[in-house]
């Protein structure tokens, strides 16, 4: 082995001489033995170009120097080093000056550090020198790569990069190999599984649903430190599809205890046809039992059979299992092998869920305008009614005496004068041959104009379960005669009787909602507004009802107002009574006519808006809002104070607390009925 010495100073002549000497020594030592030579490197304020040339002679590498690489290097070697380390020493010296090297195609390129990262050929090469720029990709398993970038950025050189690719949760880092070893250790230390990550416990023989309930009761009831100690957080749930349990806890002791209990309880039962009792939380046991029988027997007709309230249908063993419902405790009794029971148990878990509710607001607005006008003049001549012999009487007569439009009826009974302006000429009272006294009314003029407006607004509300029909009726129960019969038999006196059927007349709203995906609500609706026609109360054939009904199926988004339908009706009638020929005379013909006009305009619209209530909190807020509105209306309806009358407070609803409990009435008047 031969030791060579390299020493360069700032004197140009000395540097050239020493370089020639080094070249001669290197040439002479090339033919020596296989044992590696050692060199002693000493460069004081030497140009980078000259140092690179010297290292190139020692290592046999081909260097390509960027024109921007300028400066001097100081390297002091007190003891000789192996020639293979000369390149690594050069890289360290270049790194201190802000330069780096990149190997490509047998050529080592020396360039500024900021540009070197663009020429790196390979990634994840862990055999690179410590002061060599490399790029490595770290695939994270547990932590987020994007959240790790701000932590690593201060640990990497400013000219180098660190970036995250969220799609594959990976980090891409370009830096010196020595620094990347430290970065790798930091990433491995941070990218660790969370202590609270869910753990899957497979259940082989028992039902994961039942096993999870049993262990939850054992581990949570009476557990010490349940008052909020974070070290004792414990969540155990079951996955029916895979028949496994999911455990989440940060307490190792509890984790070991749950595993031990699961292994002990998950034992294969030697007794076939085990009997299990499943208590339902939300669904109705009788209906669920019918569904399960249809599933295990394959008989779909059982789904349509409606069980009587409180009754339980027979549960004969079918398909290897038997299902019986206990309506009193709302529980299912299932007798079946473990495999069949596990399948049924998973079905029960999916059916026994809290059902959403639908609150439906309906608005029925009806605006009616009724206008009528009457004008007419009637004449009458009764002057010779008390004279002997044949006399002539005459006059004009329009309408009926009951309406006050008949001058003869008005003369016989002044009380029949109709509404409006009535102007007449009377000539005393005359006595008819039969003793009846009448007013000698020579002329009667009548004018009447009526204007009636009605604005009716009904807002029925309904709250019902999803897929359950609800109905509200606000009105009267009116009797209708459906038949009559008079039985005489052997008796002379008949015994008549009638058959009567009562029907609801008023406002009726029947609705069946179905919640669709995305919050839309499918509504099957029936809306009816009916009333009794007052003019038909004395009709021998029975009363007549006015009816407006609508039946439809619509789809509305939650909170969306939709119009179901309506009616816009406008009717005009014009009537005229007149004396032939005389009533057609221009101007003067008005003295022999009686004219009427009537116009009726009706606008009826029906709107509806559904709300989906999925939680108890949503129902609570809705109830409190409606309840406070009612109390406000009651308080506005209080009787005003009077000086000569005692104050009497109207009854009002008691306040409603946040737990939806009605408080006791504050005064006897509030609770009076």
XYZ file of C-alpha atoms in Angstrom:
673
model
C 0.000 0.000 0.000
C 1.163 3.458 -0.882
C 0.151 6.737 0.682
C -0.169 9.817 -1.471
C -0.323 13.391 -0.294
C -2.365 16.174 -1.924
C -1.836 19.735 -0.847
C -2.963 22.820 -2.715
C -2.403 26.419 -1.740
C -3.428 29.696 -3.224
C -0.064 30.064 -5.132
C -0.866 29.199 -8.775
C 2.628 27.917 -9.630
C 2.757 25.742 -6.559
C -0.714 24.381 -7.272
C 0.245 23.366 -10.826
C 3.456 21.688 -9.670
C 1.691 19.728 -7.033
C -1.047 18.656 -9.439
C 1.565 17.313 -11.878
C 3.229 15.502 -9.022
C -0.067 14.012 -7.916
C -0.761 12.849 -11.437
C 2.618 11.106 -11.609
C 2.078 9.427 -8.280
C -1.379 8.249 -9.273
C -0.051 6.867 -12.542
C 2.748 5.012 -10.793
C 0.465 3.590 -8.164
C -2.139 2.291 -10.610
C -0.134 -0.895 -11.165
C 0.267 -1.731 -7.488
C -1.522 -4.517 -5.663
C -5.172 -4.865 -5.102
C -4.849 -3.423 -1.622
C -6.625 0.000 -1.478
C -4.363 3.000 -1.320
C -4.671 5.847 1.123
C -4.429 9.506 0.335
C -3.913 12.577 2.445
C -5.986 15.542 1.262
C -5.001 19.065 2.205
C -6.595 21.932 0.278
C -6.371 25.475 1.586
C -8.486 28.086 -0.238
C -8.297 25.922 -3.345
C -10.580 26.517 -6.288
C -13.445 24.069 -6.583
C -12.453 23.187 -10.140
C -8.934 22.130 -9.092
C -10.163 20.077 -6.139
C -12.672 18.279 -8.362
C -9.898 17.465 -10.813
C -7.736 15.990 -8.035
C -10.587 13.830 -6.753
C -11.337 12.765 -10.310
C -7.771 11.427 -10.602
C -8.027 9.584 -7.296
C -11.506 8.021 -7.823
C -11.544 7.674 -11.576
C -14.895 9.498 -11.828
C -15.852 11.768 -14.674
C -17.114 15.148 -13.471
C -19.179 17.762 -15.288
C -19.047 21.140 -13.518
C -21.765 23.722 -13.936
C -20.414 27.183 -14.883
C -22.243 28.624 -11.893
C -20.131 26.544 -9.500
C -17.505 29.029 -8.255
C -15.566 29.423 -5.023
C -12.832 27.920 -2.863
C -12.707 24.882 -0.591
C -10.714 24.108 2.553
C -10.035 20.413 3.247
C -7.577 19.342 5.974
C -6.625 15.675 6.350
C -4.279 15.011 9.302
C -4.110 11.287 8.582
C -4.357 9.454 5.298
C -7.851 8.195 4.298
C -8.860 5.472 1.838
C -9.092 6.699 -1.727
C -12.777 5.611 -1.912
C -13.611 8.252 0.725
C -12.177 11.101 -1.306
C -15.473 11.446 -3.228
C -17.526 11.530 -0.019
C -15.219 14.210 1.434
C -15.676 16.245 -1.732
C -19.489 15.971 -1.456
C -19.366 17.218 2.131
C -17.226 20.184 1.126
C -19.534 21.026 -1.791
C -22.597 20.804 0.477
C -21.105 23.440 2.777
C -20.739 25.751 -0.212
C -24.346 25.187 -1.405
C -23.448 22.818 -4.246
C -24.398 19.186 -4.865
C -23.576 16.363 -7.258
C -25.902 14.201 -9.311
C -24.819 10.962 -11.018
C -26.284 10.169 -14.403
C -24.954 7.886 -17.154
C -21.492 7.472 -15.591
C -21.015 11.230 -15.248
C -21.096 13.123 -11.981
C -22.636 16.577 -12.405
C -21.686 19.319 -9.969
C -24.302 22.111 -9.819
C -26.083 24.453 -7.401
C -28.116 22.686 -4.747
C -31.370 24.393 -5.817
C -31.188 22.788 -9.284
C -29.758 19.419 -8.314
C -33.158 18.047 -7.194
C -34.378 18.324 -10.795
C -31.742 15.881 -12.081
C -32.065 13.050 -9.546
C -32.473 9.837 -11.508
C -33.630 7.214 -8.947
C -35.739 7.208 -5.804
C -35.589 5.233 -2.539
C -31.877 4.376 -3.067
C -30.718 3.790 0.497
C -27.094 2.998 -0.504
C -26.348 6.586 -1.512
C -23.629 8.615 0.203
C -24.729 10.722 3.154
C -24.050 14.023 1.371
C -25.735 13.029 -1.868
C -29.160 14.409 -2.883
C -31.805 11.689 -3.195
C -35.595 11.515 -3.420
C -37.595 9.102 -1.323
C -41.310 8.279 -1.112
C -42.897 7.426 2.254
C -46.281 5.663 2.243
C -48.173 6.437 5.458
C -50.557 3.892 6.951
C -52.209 5.713 9.827
C -51.475 9.451 9.855
C -52.360 12.052 7.236
C -49.530 12.950 4.847
C -50.834 16.491 4.384
C -50.788 17.118 8.138
C -47.229 15.789 8.386
C -45.772 18.285 5.862
C -45.722 21.299 8.274
C -43.897 19.155 10.836
C -41.116 18.035 8.439
C -40.652 21.293 6.555
C -38.378 22.961 9.187
C -36.160 19.856 9.250
C -35.339 19.963 5.506
C -32.947 22.318 3.737
C -34.658 25.406 2.286
C -33.596 24.501 -1.265
C -35.059 20.987 -0.999
C -38.665 19.908 -1.096
C -41.249 17.953 0.876
C -44.774 17.503 -0.486
C -47.818 15.296 0.133
C -49.998 13.340 -2.277
C -53.387 12.946 -0.528
C -54.824 10.355 -2.945
C -52.385 7.661 -1.834
C -51.457 9.336 1.498
C -47.753 9.505 0.614
C -44.895 11.918 1.272
C -42.281 12.831 -1.384
C -39.036 14.226 0.110
C -35.883 15.356 -1.701
C -32.867 16.019 0.559
C -29.430 14.724 1.458
C -29.239 11.040 2.271
C -27.946 11.667 5.794
C -30.902 13.899 6.601
C -33.412 11.503 5.027
C -32.306 8.804 7.480
C -33.411 11.078 10.298
C -36.637 11.988 8.445
C -37.409 8.286 8.006
C -37.069 7.679 11.739
C -39.364 10.627 12.502
C -42.013 9.415 10.031
C -41.925 5.899 11.468
C -42.322 7.272 14.988
C -45.316 9.426 14.072
C -47.054 7.008 11.703
C -48.264 4.665 14.438
C -51.722 3.123 14.908
C -54.018 5.074 17.195
C -54.547 3.564 20.607
C -58.309 4.110 20.136
C -58.509 2.537 16.681
C -61.370 0.010 16.423
C -60.455 -3.639 16.904
C -62.442 -6.396 15.205
C -63.269 -9.485 17.268
C -64.655 -12.324 15.160
C -67.495 -14.392 16.622
C -67.655 -17.982 15.357
C -70.535 -19.706 17.152
C -72.619 -17.216 19.137
C -74.518 -14.191 17.872
C -72.438 -11.041 17.816
C -75.559 -8.994 18.654
C -76.317 -10.912 21.833
C -72.668 -11.191 22.807
C -72.137 -7.446 22.463
C -75.172 -6.710 24.629
C -73.998 -9.101 27.337
C -70.455 -7.735 27.440
C -71.713 -4.132 27.415
C -73.798 -4.817 30.508
C -70.872 -6.460 32.260
C -68.292 -3.820 31.375
C -70.322 -0.633 31.735
C -72.729 -1.174 34.611
C -71.081 -0.122 37.836
C -67.688 0.442 36.199
C -65.376 2.587 38.340
C -64.432 5.951 37.015
C -67.490 6.273 34.821
C -67.708 9.928 35.653
C -65.661 11.023 32.683
C -62.212 9.370 33.045
C -60.852 9.336 29.493
C -58.697 6.294 30.279
C -61.855 4.225 30.667
C -63.638 5.126 27.435
C -65.268 2.015 26.067
C -67.409 1.378 22.966
C -68.466 -2.105 21.890
C -70.863 -2.683 19.016
C -71.773 -5.563 16.711
C -71.692 -5.924 12.951
C -74.522 -8.237 11.931
C -73.296 -8.821 8.383
C -69.935 -10.342 9.402
C -71.128 -11.573 12.840
C -68.257 -9.779 14.545
C -67.798 -7.199 17.284
C -66.082 -3.840 16.969
C -64.247 -2.639 20.093
C -62.813 0.790 20.718
C -61.000 1.560 23.959
C -57.746 3.156 25.085
C -57.522 0.976 28.184
C -55.364 -2.139 27.568
C -56.851 -3.901 30.585
C -60.370 -3.556 29.239
C -59.246 -4.718 25.815
C -57.760 -7.892 27.282
C -60.848 -8.459 29.432
C -63.220 -8.149 26.453
C -61.131 -10.573 24.405
C -61.191 -13.064 27.260
C -64.946 -12.805 27.715
C -65.548 -13.131 23.964
C -63.457 -16.299 23.755
C -65.200 -17.806 26.776
C -68.763 -16.998 25.713
C -68.240 -17.813 22.034
C -68.444 -21.558 22.591
C -70.120 -24.072 20.337
C -73.400 -25.257 21.860
C -74.008 -28.979 21.769
C -77.787 -28.546 22.128
C -79.511 -27.980 18.745
C -82.375 -25.545 18.395
C -81.366 -23.027 21.045
C -84.103 -20.749 22.363
C -83.429 -17.012 22.405
C -85.434 -14.009 23.574
C -84.885 -10.752 21.661
C -86.350 -7.571 23.122
C -87.218 -4.992 20.493
C -86.585 -1.307 21.046
C -88.534 0.371 18.266
C -90.402 -2.090 16.056
C -93.603 -3.974 16.894
C -92.894 -7.591 17.827
C -96.070 -8.987 16.244
C -95.316 -7.494 12.828
C -91.629 -8.426 12.937
C -92.539 -12.014 13.823
C -94.800 -12.247 10.769
C -91.985 -10.973 8.564
C -89.475 -13.463 9.976
C -91.874 -16.390 9.527
C -92.366 -15.410 5.899
C -88.594 -15.190 5.411
C -87.699 -18.584 6.869
C -90.692 -20.346 5.304
C -90.615 -18.616 1.923
C -94.376 -17.943 2.188
C -94.987 -14.314 1.212
C -98.702 -14.589 1.979
C -97.854 -14.360 5.665
C -96.731 -10.794 5.155
C -100.226 -9.646 4.296
C -101.928 -11.287 7.264
C -102.695 -8.650 9.844
C -102.680 -9.909 13.388
C -105.346 -8.705 15.792
C -104.227 -6.140 18.359
C -102.580 -7.845 21.287
C -102.826 -11.303 19.713
C -99.967 -13.564 18.664
C -100.116 -15.719 15.589
C -99.257 -19.423 15.708
C -95.581 -20.172 15.260
C -95.204 -23.672 13.887
C -91.629 -24.781 13.188
C -90.866 -23.984 9.582
C -87.579 -24.027 7.747
C -85.665 -25.225 10.800
C -86.744 -22.318 13.042
C -89.693 -21.070 15.062
C -90.566 -17.446 15.803
C -93.122 -16.341 18.386
C -94.026 -12.775 19.409
C -94.875 -11.682 22.935
C -96.908 -8.505 22.588
C -96.884 -7.731 26.328
C -93.088 -7.331 26.514
C -92.639 -6.502 22.800
C -90.157 -9.352 22.453
C -89.421 -12.152 20.001
C -88.899 -15.772 21.021
C -86.727 -17.498 18.425
C -85.978 -21.206 18.498
C -83.494 -22.162 15.796
C -79.982 -23.542 15.268
C -77.177 -21.050 15.741
C -76.591 -20.505 12.022
C -80.252 -19.726 11.345
C -80.569 -17.660 14.521
C -77.570 -15.519 13.588
C -79.153 -14.745 10.235
C -82.500 -13.912 11.830
C -80.786 -11.811 14.476
C -79.096 -9.678 11.828
C -82.467 -9.154 10.114
C -84.058 -8.125 13.422
C -81.259 -5.642 14.061
C -81.883 -3.954 10.719
C -85.669 -3.869 11.186
C -85.624 -2.699 14.801
C -84.557 0.880 14.117
C -86.026 4.193 15.125
C -88.442 5.310 12.447
C -88.518 8.875 11.311
C -91.647 10.981 11.662
C -93.214 13.360 9.187
C -94.947 16.573 10.191
C -97.280 17.841 7.476
C -98.633 21.370 7.321
C -101.638 21.905 5.068
C -103.064 25.290 4.161
C -106.518 25.701 2.626
C -107.277 29.256 1.537
C -110.733 30.182 0.225
C -111.694 33.703 -0.814
C -115.311 34.311 -1.904
C -116.900 37.541 -3.154
C -120.704 37.658 -3.583
C -122.333 40.770 -5.050
C -126.023 41.266 -5.900
C -128.183 44.210 -7.051
C -131.973 44.579 -7.391
C -134.126 47.430 -8.677
C -137.791 47.463 -9.653
C -141.054 49.435 -9.600
C -144.553 47.918 -9.166
C -147.991 49.490 -9.544
C -151.352 48.582 -8.087
C -154.908 49.989 -8.332
C -157.540 48.908 -5.728
C -159.759 52.017 -5.593
C -163.138 50.347 -6.240
C -162.634 47.314 -4.030
C -165.323 48.381 -1.479
C -167.877 49.556 -4.007
C -170.926 47.540 -5.098
C -170.969 45.923 -8.456
C -168.178 44.790 -10.700
C -164.951 46.731 -10.221
C -161.604 46.646 -11.999
C -158.296 46.277 -10.132
C -154.861 45.890 -11.604
C -151.135 46.389 -11.199
C -147.693 44.894 -11.797
C -146.371 42.131 -9.579
C -142.829 40.609 -9.648
C -141.260 37.965 -7.425
C -142.622 36.295 -4.305
C -144.299 37.727 -1.273
C -141.702 36.180 1.057
C -138.907 38.114 -0.610
C -140.789 41.405 -0.463
C -140.927 41.657 -4.246
C -144.701 41.090 -4.479
C -146.687 44.306 -4.097
C -149.864 42.408 -3.279
C -148.150 40.387 -0.571
C -146.603 43.557 0.782
C -149.995 45.313 0.862
C -151.504 42.380 2.741
C -148.633 42.159 5.251
C -146.300 45.101 5.631
C -143.815 42.807 7.395
C -142.954 41.176 4.064
C -141.234 44.285 2.771
C -137.814 43.109 1.614
C -134.384 44.492 2.415
C -132.987 47.611 0.815
C -134.671 50.895 -0.056
C -138.476 50.594 -0.323
C -140.528 53.620 -1.439
C -144.321 53.356 -1.846
C -147.533 55.347 -2.129
C -150.335 54.207 0.173
C -153.956 55.371 0.082
C -155.192 54.127 3.405
C -156.464 50.726 4.523
C -159.147 48.819 2.689
C -161.339 45.976 3.955
C -161.995 43.025 1.665
C -165.429 41.320 1.599
C -164.032 38.487 3.754
C -162.946 40.994 6.394
C -159.229 41.047 5.526
C -157.705 44.453 5.784
C -155.035 45.439 3.325
C -153.057 48.553 2.656
C -154.145 50.394 -0.445
C -150.572 50.436 -1.842
C -150.640 52.255 -5.154
C -146.909 52.066 -5.964
C -143.826 50.293 -4.591
C -140.226 50.971 -5.653
C -137.451 48.744 -4.278
C -133.650 49.048 -4.604
C -131.114 46.665 -2.993
C -127.377 46.054 -3.396
C -125.468 43.456 -1.353
C -121.717 42.849 -1.135
C -120.557 39.824 0.862
C -116.892 38.744 1.163
C -115.601 35.639 2.874
C -111.945 34.835 3.619
C -111.527 31.369 5.090
C -108.101 30.022 6.035
C -107.700 26.518 7.447
C -104.321 25.109 8.515
C -104.681 21.477 9.587
C -101.448 19.829 10.824
C -100.574 16.159 11.149
C -97.664 14.264 12.722
C -97.253 10.604 11.838
C -94.651 7.866 11.497
C -93.021 7.069 8.194
C -95.303 4.802 6.102
C -98.191 5.170 8.565
C -101.517 6.756 7.584
C -102.902 9.613 9.679
C -106.266 11.365 9.564
C -107.719 14.531 11.061
C -111.382 15.642 10.922
C -112.638 19.051 12.022
C -116.369 19.538 11.534
C -119.770 18.095 12.404
C -121.341 14.670 12.322
C -124.564 15.284 10.369
C -127.450 12.760 10.137
C -128.694 11.781 6.675
C -131.956 9.904 6.082
C -131.213 6.753 4.104
C -134.684 5.160 4.168
C -138.150 5.102 5.788
C -140.784 2.458 6.421
C -144.389 2.554 7.700
C -145.670 -0.717 9.116
C -149.412 -1.081 9.677
C -149.952 -4.822 10.024
C -153.263 -5.612 11.672
C -153.434 -2.267 13.441
C -155.126 0.825 12.099
C -152.301 3.103 13.273
C -149.113 3.028 11.260
C -145.739 2.786 13.003
C -143.349 4.663 10.734
C -139.577 4.719 11.297
C -136.545 6.018 9.422
C -132.986 4.778 8.942
C -130.317 7.403 9.468
C -126.645 7.418 8.555
C -124.279 9.939 10.085
C -121.463 11.420 8.031
C -118.660 13.820 8.847
C -119.074 17.264 7.314
C -116.256 19.764 7.611
C -112.510 19.590 7.040
C -110.850 16.199 6.485
C -107.161 15.522 5.865
C -105.873 11.979 5.362
C -102.217 11.440 4.560
C -99.667 8.621 4.302
C -96.030 9.764 3.948
C -93.027 7.784 2.755
C -89.527 9.202 3.193
C -87.340 8.710 0.128
C -83.594 8.962 -0.281
C -82.209 12.459 -0.004
C -84.970 13.773 2.260
C -87.763 13.804 -0.322
C -91.199 12.764 0.948
C -93.773 10.859 -1.086
C -97.270 11.807 0.084
C -100.556 10.011 -0.539
C -103.191 12.636 0.236
C -106.907 13.000 0.530
C -108.259 16.473 1.304
C -111.942 17.320 1.699
C -113.783 20.514 2.586
C -117.546 20.075 2.937
C -120.409 22.093 4.418
C -124.183 21.926 4.753
C -126.226 24.124 2.430
C -128.391 26.194 4.762
C -131.106 26.620 2.145
C -131.762 22.863 2.203
C -132.335 22.437 5.931
C -136.103 22.063 5.455
C -135.833 19.950 2.341
C -138.062 16.861 2.711
C -135.560 14.791 0.732
C -132.766 15.686 3.155
C -130.056 18.296 3.459
C -127.636 19.097 0.673
C -123.885 19.322 1.282
C -121.286 21.330 -0.574
C -118.132 19.298 -1.085
C -114.663 20.037 -2.422
C -112.238 17.124 -2.293
C -108.814 16.297 -3.676
C -106.995 12.984 -3.824
C -103.430 12.847 -5.117
C -99.921 11.440 -4.699
C -97.075 13.963 -4.803
C -93.335 14.104 -4.144
C -91.995 17.047 -2.165
C -88.624 17.873 -0.676
C -88.385 18.455 3.035
C -89.605 21.950 3.886
C -90.810 22.592 0.322
C -94.264 24.091 -0.207
C -96.197 22.502 -3.053
C -99.646 23.353 -4.352
C -101.966 20.376 -4.614
C -104.728 21.998 -6.596
C -107.469 24.544 -6.425
C -110.504 26.077 -7.994
C -111.103 29.517 -9.468
C -114.800 30.026 -10.194
C -116.476 33.192 -11.437
C -120.248 33.158 -12.150
C -122.523 36.035 -13.193
C -126.328 35.913 -13.461
C -128.664 38.582 -14.774
C -132.464 38.451 -14.383
C -135.258 40.755 -15.440
C -139.063 40.768 -14.961
C -141.152 43.233 -16.934
C -144.589 44.009 -18.307
C -144.813 43.121 -22.013
C -144.520 46.104 -24.342
C -144.569 48.634 -21.501
C -141.291 47.343 -20.130
C -139.610 47.808 -23.512
C -140.421 51.540 -23.797
C -137.209 53.576 -23.637
C -136.739 55.395 -20.319
C -140.388 54.975 -19.249
C -140.016 51.210 -19.498
C -138.019 51.262 -16.258
C -141.303 51.915 -14.407
C -142.582 48.520 -15.513
C -139.444 46.357 -14.941
C -137.783 44.547 -12.048
C -134.037 43.780 -12.647
C -131.609 41.666 -10.640
C -127.892 40.926 -11.057
C -125.760 38.477 -9.103
C -122.026 37.771 -9.297
C -120.117 35.158 -7.294
C -116.327 34.721 -7.414
C -114.582 31.906 -5.531
C -110.848 31.199 -5.197
C -109.817 27.989 -3.457
C -106.191 26.806 -3.154
C -104.634 23.943 -1.204
C -100.941 23.969 -0.217
C -98.879 21.449 1.725
C -95.396 21.330 3.285
C -93.739 18.268 4.899
C -91.032 18.211 7.576
C -88.965 15.122 8.412
C -88.300 14.625 12.135
C -85.534 12.060 12.560
C -84.572 12.783 16.182
C -86.352 13.499 19.431
C -84.714 16.933 19.523
C -86.344 17.913 16.224
C -89.778 16.845 17.474
C -89.174 18.704 20.726
C -88.394 21.962 18.952
C -91.479 21.674 16.743
C -93.758 20.919 19.693
C -92.416 23.798 21.727
C -92.859 26.217 18.819
C -96.503 25.257 18.267
C -97.246 25.211 21.974
C -95.854 28.698 22.551
C -97.857 29.976 19.564
C -101.050 28.636 21.139
C -100.256 30.233 24.504
C -99.625 33.545 22.772
C -103.018 33.428 21.041
C -104.705 32.638 24.363
C -103.046 35.566 26.057
C -104.140 37.916 23.256
C -107.712 36.709 23.761
C -107.916 37.826 27.387
C -111.000 39.882 28.262
C -110.312 43.618 28.712
C -110.806 45.231 32.082
C -114.145 46.966 32.776
C -114.936 49.414 35.552
C -118.299 47.925 36.514
C -117.422 44.283 35.813
C -115.129 41.967 37.728
C -111.926 40.782 36.055
C -112.073 37.165 34.958
C -108.960 35.669 33.416
C -109.502 33.374 30.479
C -107.964 29.907 30.813
C -104.500 29.566 29.290
C -102.234 26.601 28.713
C -99.475 26.113 31.311
C -95.835 26.783 30.378
C -93.923 24.046 28.604
C -90.471 23.172 29.926
C -87.583 21.834 27.855
C -88.420 18.231 28.727
C -91.856 18.509 27.087
C -93.642 18.002 30.407
C -96.814 19.936 31.147
C -96.536 21.785 34.439
C -99.439 22.024 36.838
C -101.946 24.889 36.285
C -100.993 28.028 38.183
C -104.607 28.935 38.994
C -108.000 27.165 39.148
C -109.130 29.159 36.122
C -106.264 27.770 34.054
C -107.366 24.233 34.668
C -111.112 24.805 34.374
C -113.055 22.937 31.723
